[in-house]
Short mmCIF file of C-alpha atoms in Angstrom, two decimals:
data_model
loop_
_atom_site.label_atom_id
_atom_site.label_comp_id
_atom_site.label_asym_id
_atom_site.label_seq_id
_atom_site.Cartn_x
_atom_site.Cartn_y
_atom_site.Cartn_z
CA MET H 226 -0.35 0.05 0.03
CA LEU H 227 0.89 3.66 -0.46
CA GLN H 228 1.85 5.52 2.70
CA LYS H 229 -1.38 7.54 2.62
CA ASP H 230 -3.27 4.07 2.50
CA LYS H 231 -1.31 2.55 5.34
CA ASP H 232 -1.73 5.47 7.72
CA GLU H 233 -5.68 5.42 6.80
CA PHE H 234 -5.61 1.74 7.18
CA ARG H 235 -4.46 1.92 10.64
CA ARG H 236 -6.54 4.95 11.74
CA VAL H 237 -9.72 3.04 10.58
CA CYS H 238 -8.85 -0.48 12.16
CA ASN H 239 -8.49 1.50 15.31
CA LYS H 240 -12.19 3.06 14.71
CA LEU H 241 -13.43 -0.03 14.39
CA MET H 242 -12.12 -1.44 17.39
CA SER H 243 -13.24 0.80 19.33
CA THR H 244 -16.52 1.76 17.75
CA CYS H 245 -17.53 -1.88 16.39
CA PHE H 246 -19.75 -0.66 13.74
CA ILE H 247 -18.86 1.40 10.30
CA VAL H 248 -22.00 3.20 8.85
CA LYS H 249 -22.48 4.18 5.40
CA ARG H 250 -25.36 6.12 6.16
CA ASN H 251 -23.37 8.22 8.79
CA GLU H 252 -21.37 11.44 7.37
CA ALA H 253 -18.49 10.66 9.85
CA THR H 254 -17.72 7.23 9.03
CA ARG H 255 -18.90 7.01 5.14
CA ALA H 256 -15.36 7.48 3.88
CA ASP H 257 -14.38 4.71 6.49
CA TYR H 258 -17.01 2.24 4.92
CA TYR H 259 -15.88 2.95 1.72
CA PHE H 260 -12.72 2.26 2.31
CA ILE H 261 -13.14 -0.93 3.84
CA LEU H 262 -14.55 -2.23 1.14
CA ARG H 263 -12.21 -1.10 -1.28
CA MET H 264 -9.13 -3.01 1.17
CA LYS H 265 -11.43 -5.71 2.31
CA PRO H 266 -8.70 -8.50 1.24
CA VAL H 267 -6.32 -6.97 3.50
CA PHE H 268 -8.44 -6.02 6.77
CA GLU H 269 -9.63 -9.81 6.44
CA ARG H 270 -6.16 -11.12 6.60
CA TYR H 271 -5.06 -8.61 9.13
CA LEU H 272 -8.45 -8.81 11.47
CA ASP H 273 -8.44 -12.86 11.13
CA VAL H 274 -4.51 -12.88 13.02
CA LEU H 275 -6.10 -11.17 15.94
CA GLY H 276 -9.16 -13.72 15.97
CA TYR H 277 -11.81 -10.86 14.31
CA SER H 278 -13.93 -11.28 11.14
CA LEU H 279 -15.75 -8.34 9.46
CA GLU H 280 -19.49 -8.73 8.98
CA ILE H 281 -20.20 -6.38 5.80
CA ASN H 282 -23.94 -6.11 5.08
CA GLU H 283 -23.90 -3.78 1.95
CA ASP H 284 -27.98 -4.03 1.79
CA TYR H 285 -27.97 -2.05 5.32
CA GLY H 286 -24.80 -0.08 4.47
CA VAL H 287 -23.00 -1.32 7.70
CA ILE H 288 -19.80 -3.14 8.52
CA GLN H 289 -19.53 -4.88 11.84
CA LEU H 290 -16.41 -6.06 13.93
CA VAL H 291 -16.67 -9.44 14.79
CA ASN H 292 -14.82 -11.02 17.99
CA ARG H 293 -14.72 -14.87 17.22
CA GLU H 294 -13.37 -15.62 20.25
CA ASN H 295 -15.97 -13.55 22.56
CA TYR H 296 -13.52 -11.33 23.72
CA ASN H 297 -13.81 -7.32 23.90
CA HIS H 298 -17.51 -7.46 24.89
CA LEU H 299 -19.33 -4.20 26.57
CA ASN H 300 -21.81 -5.69 29.11
CA LEU H 301 -24.66 -3.20 29.42
CA ARG H 302 -26.59 -2.05 32.38
CA LEU H 303 -30.18 -3.05 32.76
CA ASN H 304 -31.31 0.08 31.70
CA ASP H 305 -29.30 0.50 28.50
CA SER H 306 -30.28 -2.91 27.55
CA ILE H 307 -33.99 -2.40 27.89
CA ILE H 308 -33.33 1.26 25.87
CA LEU H 309 -31.61 -0.06 23.29
CA LEU H 310 -34.54 -2.84 22.75
CA ILE H 311 -36.85 0.26 22.61
CA LEU H 312 -34.55 1.61 19.66
CA ARG H 313 -34.66 -1.48 17.74
CA ILE H 314 -38.37 -1.87 18.39
CA LEU H 315 -39.10 1.68 17.27
CA TYR H 316 -36.84 1.20 14.22
CA ASP H 317 -39.37 -1.50 13.03
CA GLU H 318 -42.34 0.17 13.54
CA LYS H 319 -41.07 3.49 11.90
CA LYS H 320 -39.78 1.93 8.78
CA ARG H 321 -43.15 -0.31 8.51
CA GLU H 322 -45.01 3.02 8.86
CA LEU H 323 -43.26 5.47 6.91
CA SER H 324 -41.06 3.78 4.81
CA LEU H 325 -38.06 6.39 5.12
CA THR H 326 -34.42 6.24 4.52
CA ASP H 327 -33.76 7.90 7.77
CA VAL H 328 -35.99 6.68 10.93
CA VAL H 329 -36.14 9.58 13.34
CA VAL H 330 -37.49 9.26 17.03
CA ASN H 331 -37.95 11.76 20.09
CA LEU H 332 -37.64 10.80 23.44
CA GLY H 333 -41.27 10.95 23.41
CA ASP H 334 -41.52 7.88 21.45
CA ILE H 335 -39.03 6.05 23.60
CA GLN H 336 -40.67 6.68 27.07
CA GLU H 337 -44.49 6.12 25.50
CA LYS H 338 -42.96 2.78 24.39
CA PHE H 339 -41.16 1.99 27.86
CA LEU H 340 -44.44 2.41 29.40
CA SER H 341 -46.52 0.65 26.90
CA LEU H 342 -44.13 -2.83 27.97
CA LYS H 343 -45.25 -2.20 31.70
CA ILE H 344 -41.95 -2.69 32.66
CA ARG H 345 -42.08 -0.14 35.35
CA GLU H 346 -44.59 2.96 36.36
CA LYS H 347 -42.87 5.79 35.94
CA GLN H 348 -40.52 6.97 33.20
CA ILE H 349 -37.13 6.42 32.55
CA ASP H 350 -35.47 9.34 34.39
CA LYS H 351 -33.29 12.03 32.35
CA THR H 352 -29.55 11.08 33.27
CA THR H 353 -29.86 7.57 32.42
CA MET H 354 -31.58 8.06 29.38
CA GLY H 355 -28.92 10.33 28.30
CA ASN H 356 -26.16 8.42 29.37
CA ALA H 357 -27.26 5.61 27.15
CA LEU H 358 -28.18 7.29 24.14
CA ARG H 359 -24.12 8.99 24.20
CA LEU H 360 -23.14 5.41 24.74
CA PHE H 361 -24.89 4.13 21.63
CA LYS H 362 -23.72 7.01 19.53
CA ARG H 363 -20.21 6.22 20.43
CA TYR H 364 -20.92 2.61 18.75
CA ASN H 365 -22.75 4.18 15.63
CA LEU H 366 -26.01 2.80 16.39
CA ILE H 367 -27.89 6.37 16.83
CA GLU H 368 -27.14 10.02 15.85
CA ILE H 369 -28.41 12.68 18.20
CA LEU H 370 -29.74 15.59 16.41
CA ASP H 371 -30.46 18.16 19.47
CA ARG H 372 -28.02 19.15 21.64
CA GLU H 373 -30.20 19.16 24.72
CA LEU H 374 -31.56 15.57 25.77
CA ASN H 375 -34.22 16.64 28.05
CA GLN H 376 -37.09 17.70 25.94
CA GLU H 377 -39.61 15.30 25.04
CA ASP H 378 -39.20 16.45 21.30
CA SER H 379 -35.17 15.87 21.18
CA ARG H 380 -34.92 14.04 18.02
CA ILE H 381 -32.58 10.63 17.31
CA ILE H 382 -31.64 9.00 14.14
CA ILE H 383 -31.64 4.97 14.57
CA TYR H 384 -29.09 3.95 12.19
CA ASP H 385 -29.38 0.54 10.24
CA SER H 386 -26.88 -0.93 12.36
CA ILE H 387 -29.46 -1.28 15.37
CA LEU H 388 -30.75 -4.31 12.75
CA MET H 389 -27.46 -5.91 13.32
CA ALA H 390 -27.10 -5.31 17.03
CA ILE H 391 -30.13 -6.37 18.20
CA ARG H 392 -31.74 -9.67 16.21
CA VAL H 393 -35.49 -10.31 15.95
CA GLU H 394 -34.60 -13.23 17.89
CA ASP H 395 -33.79 -11.19 20.92
CA ILE H 396 -37.01 -9.07 20.66
CA ARG H 397 -38.54 -12.19 20.58
CA ARG H 398 -36.87 -13.43 23.83
CA VAL H 399 -37.86 -10.23 25.23
CA TYR H 400 -41.60 -10.16 24.81
CA GLU H 401 -42.07 -13.79 26.01
CA LEU H 402 -40.34 -12.58 29.31
CA LEU H 403 -42.65 -9.70 29.06
CA GLU H 404 -45.68 -12.11 29.16
CA LYS H 405 -44.18 -14.02 31.28
CA TYR H 406 -43.99 -11.11 33.83
CA ARG H 407 -47.68 -10.09 33.20
CA ASP H 408 -49.09 -13.82 33.69
CA ARG H 409 -47.52 -13.78 37.45
CA LYS H 410 -48.92 -10.39 37.84
CA GLN H 411 -52.28 -11.38 36.74
CA GLU H 412 -51.76 -14.69 39.63
CA GLU H 413 -50.45 -12.10 42.35
CA LEU H 414 -53.93 -10.05 41.86
CA SER H 415 -56.03 -13.14 42.06
CA VAL H 416 -54.88 -14.17 45.42
CA LYS H 417 -54.60 -10.91 46.38
CA LEU H 418 -51.04 -10.46 47.25
CA THR H 419 -49.28 -7.44 48.94
CA GLY H 420 -47.42 -5.05 47.15
CA ASN H 421 -43.97 -6.48 48.61
CA GLY H 422 -45.06 -9.58 46.28
CA THR H 423 -45.16 -7.37 43.03
CA ASP H 424 -42.44 -5.65 43.77
CA ALA H 425 -40.62 -8.97 43.82
CA ALA H 426 -42.07 -10.34 40.63
CA ARG H 427 -41.15 -7.44 39.05
CA GLU H 428 -37.61 -7.82 40.30
CA LEU H 429 -37.75 -11.37 39.10
CA PHE H 430 -38.58 -10.35 35.37
CA LEU H 431 -35.96 -7.66 35.34
CA ASN H 432 -33.02 -10.44 36.42
CA GLU H 433 -34.54 -12.63 33.90
CA ALA H 434 -34.20 -9.42 31.47
CA LYS H 435 -30.92 -8.81 32.05
CA PRO H 436 -29.03 -9.55 28.96
CA GLU H 437 -26.37 -11.88 28.69
CA LYS H 438 -23.09 -11.24 27.63
CA ASN H 439 -24.06 -11.87 23.85
CA THR H 440 -25.79 -8.70 24.03
CA SER H 441 -22.45 -6.50 23.94
CA VAL H 442 -21.91 -3.90 21.24
CA ARG H 443 -18.02 -3.62 21.53
CA GLY H 444 -15.93 -5.51 19.01
CA GLY H 445 -17.44 -8.38 19.62
CA ASN H 446 -20.54 -10.62 18.08
CA ASN H 447 -23.82 -8.49 18.99
CA ARG H 448 -26.37 -11.30 18.36
#
């Protein structure tokens, strides 16, 4: 390679290691996306030595770095996992409704979906929401369009990389857990358990819904 390409190769490899996803639709990584496609054989040979492989989906316009040894995973906190799953569900809903190129949602959409799932009775607090969204921005799953993340109409673009980070089977499993939780809640009501019993069942559901390592997003298999 020319020295210019060597420098670019080094930079893009480091970006892959730190962000896991390279997205064509994101202006900040579009040039990197095309560079990887152009130098695909070199990237594959180099990364293979390190135990990594590239998953390239040109239909989505997304390149994902996958660690075959299941190292370098980011284990998400429970609230972060729930927000990520909600973003995935909203992505599907918006795509079906509007058939738009860019999927844009706002904080109100996320909070409304969270309440509709009946996981908890109150909204996600602003600090938790803001920290989660900034984390997902770092991994090129979303883009934050508004500087302030404390208003219901604050907008977010959900990138197609969400489809590779959270697969359909992950969504199905969450819905199954939700049904379990609702059934248990109905049983509690029928035998007139106290409020403490309801809290215990809710905690049981949340523990079951806690993601395993394979829901991580950093430099690993995100399936």
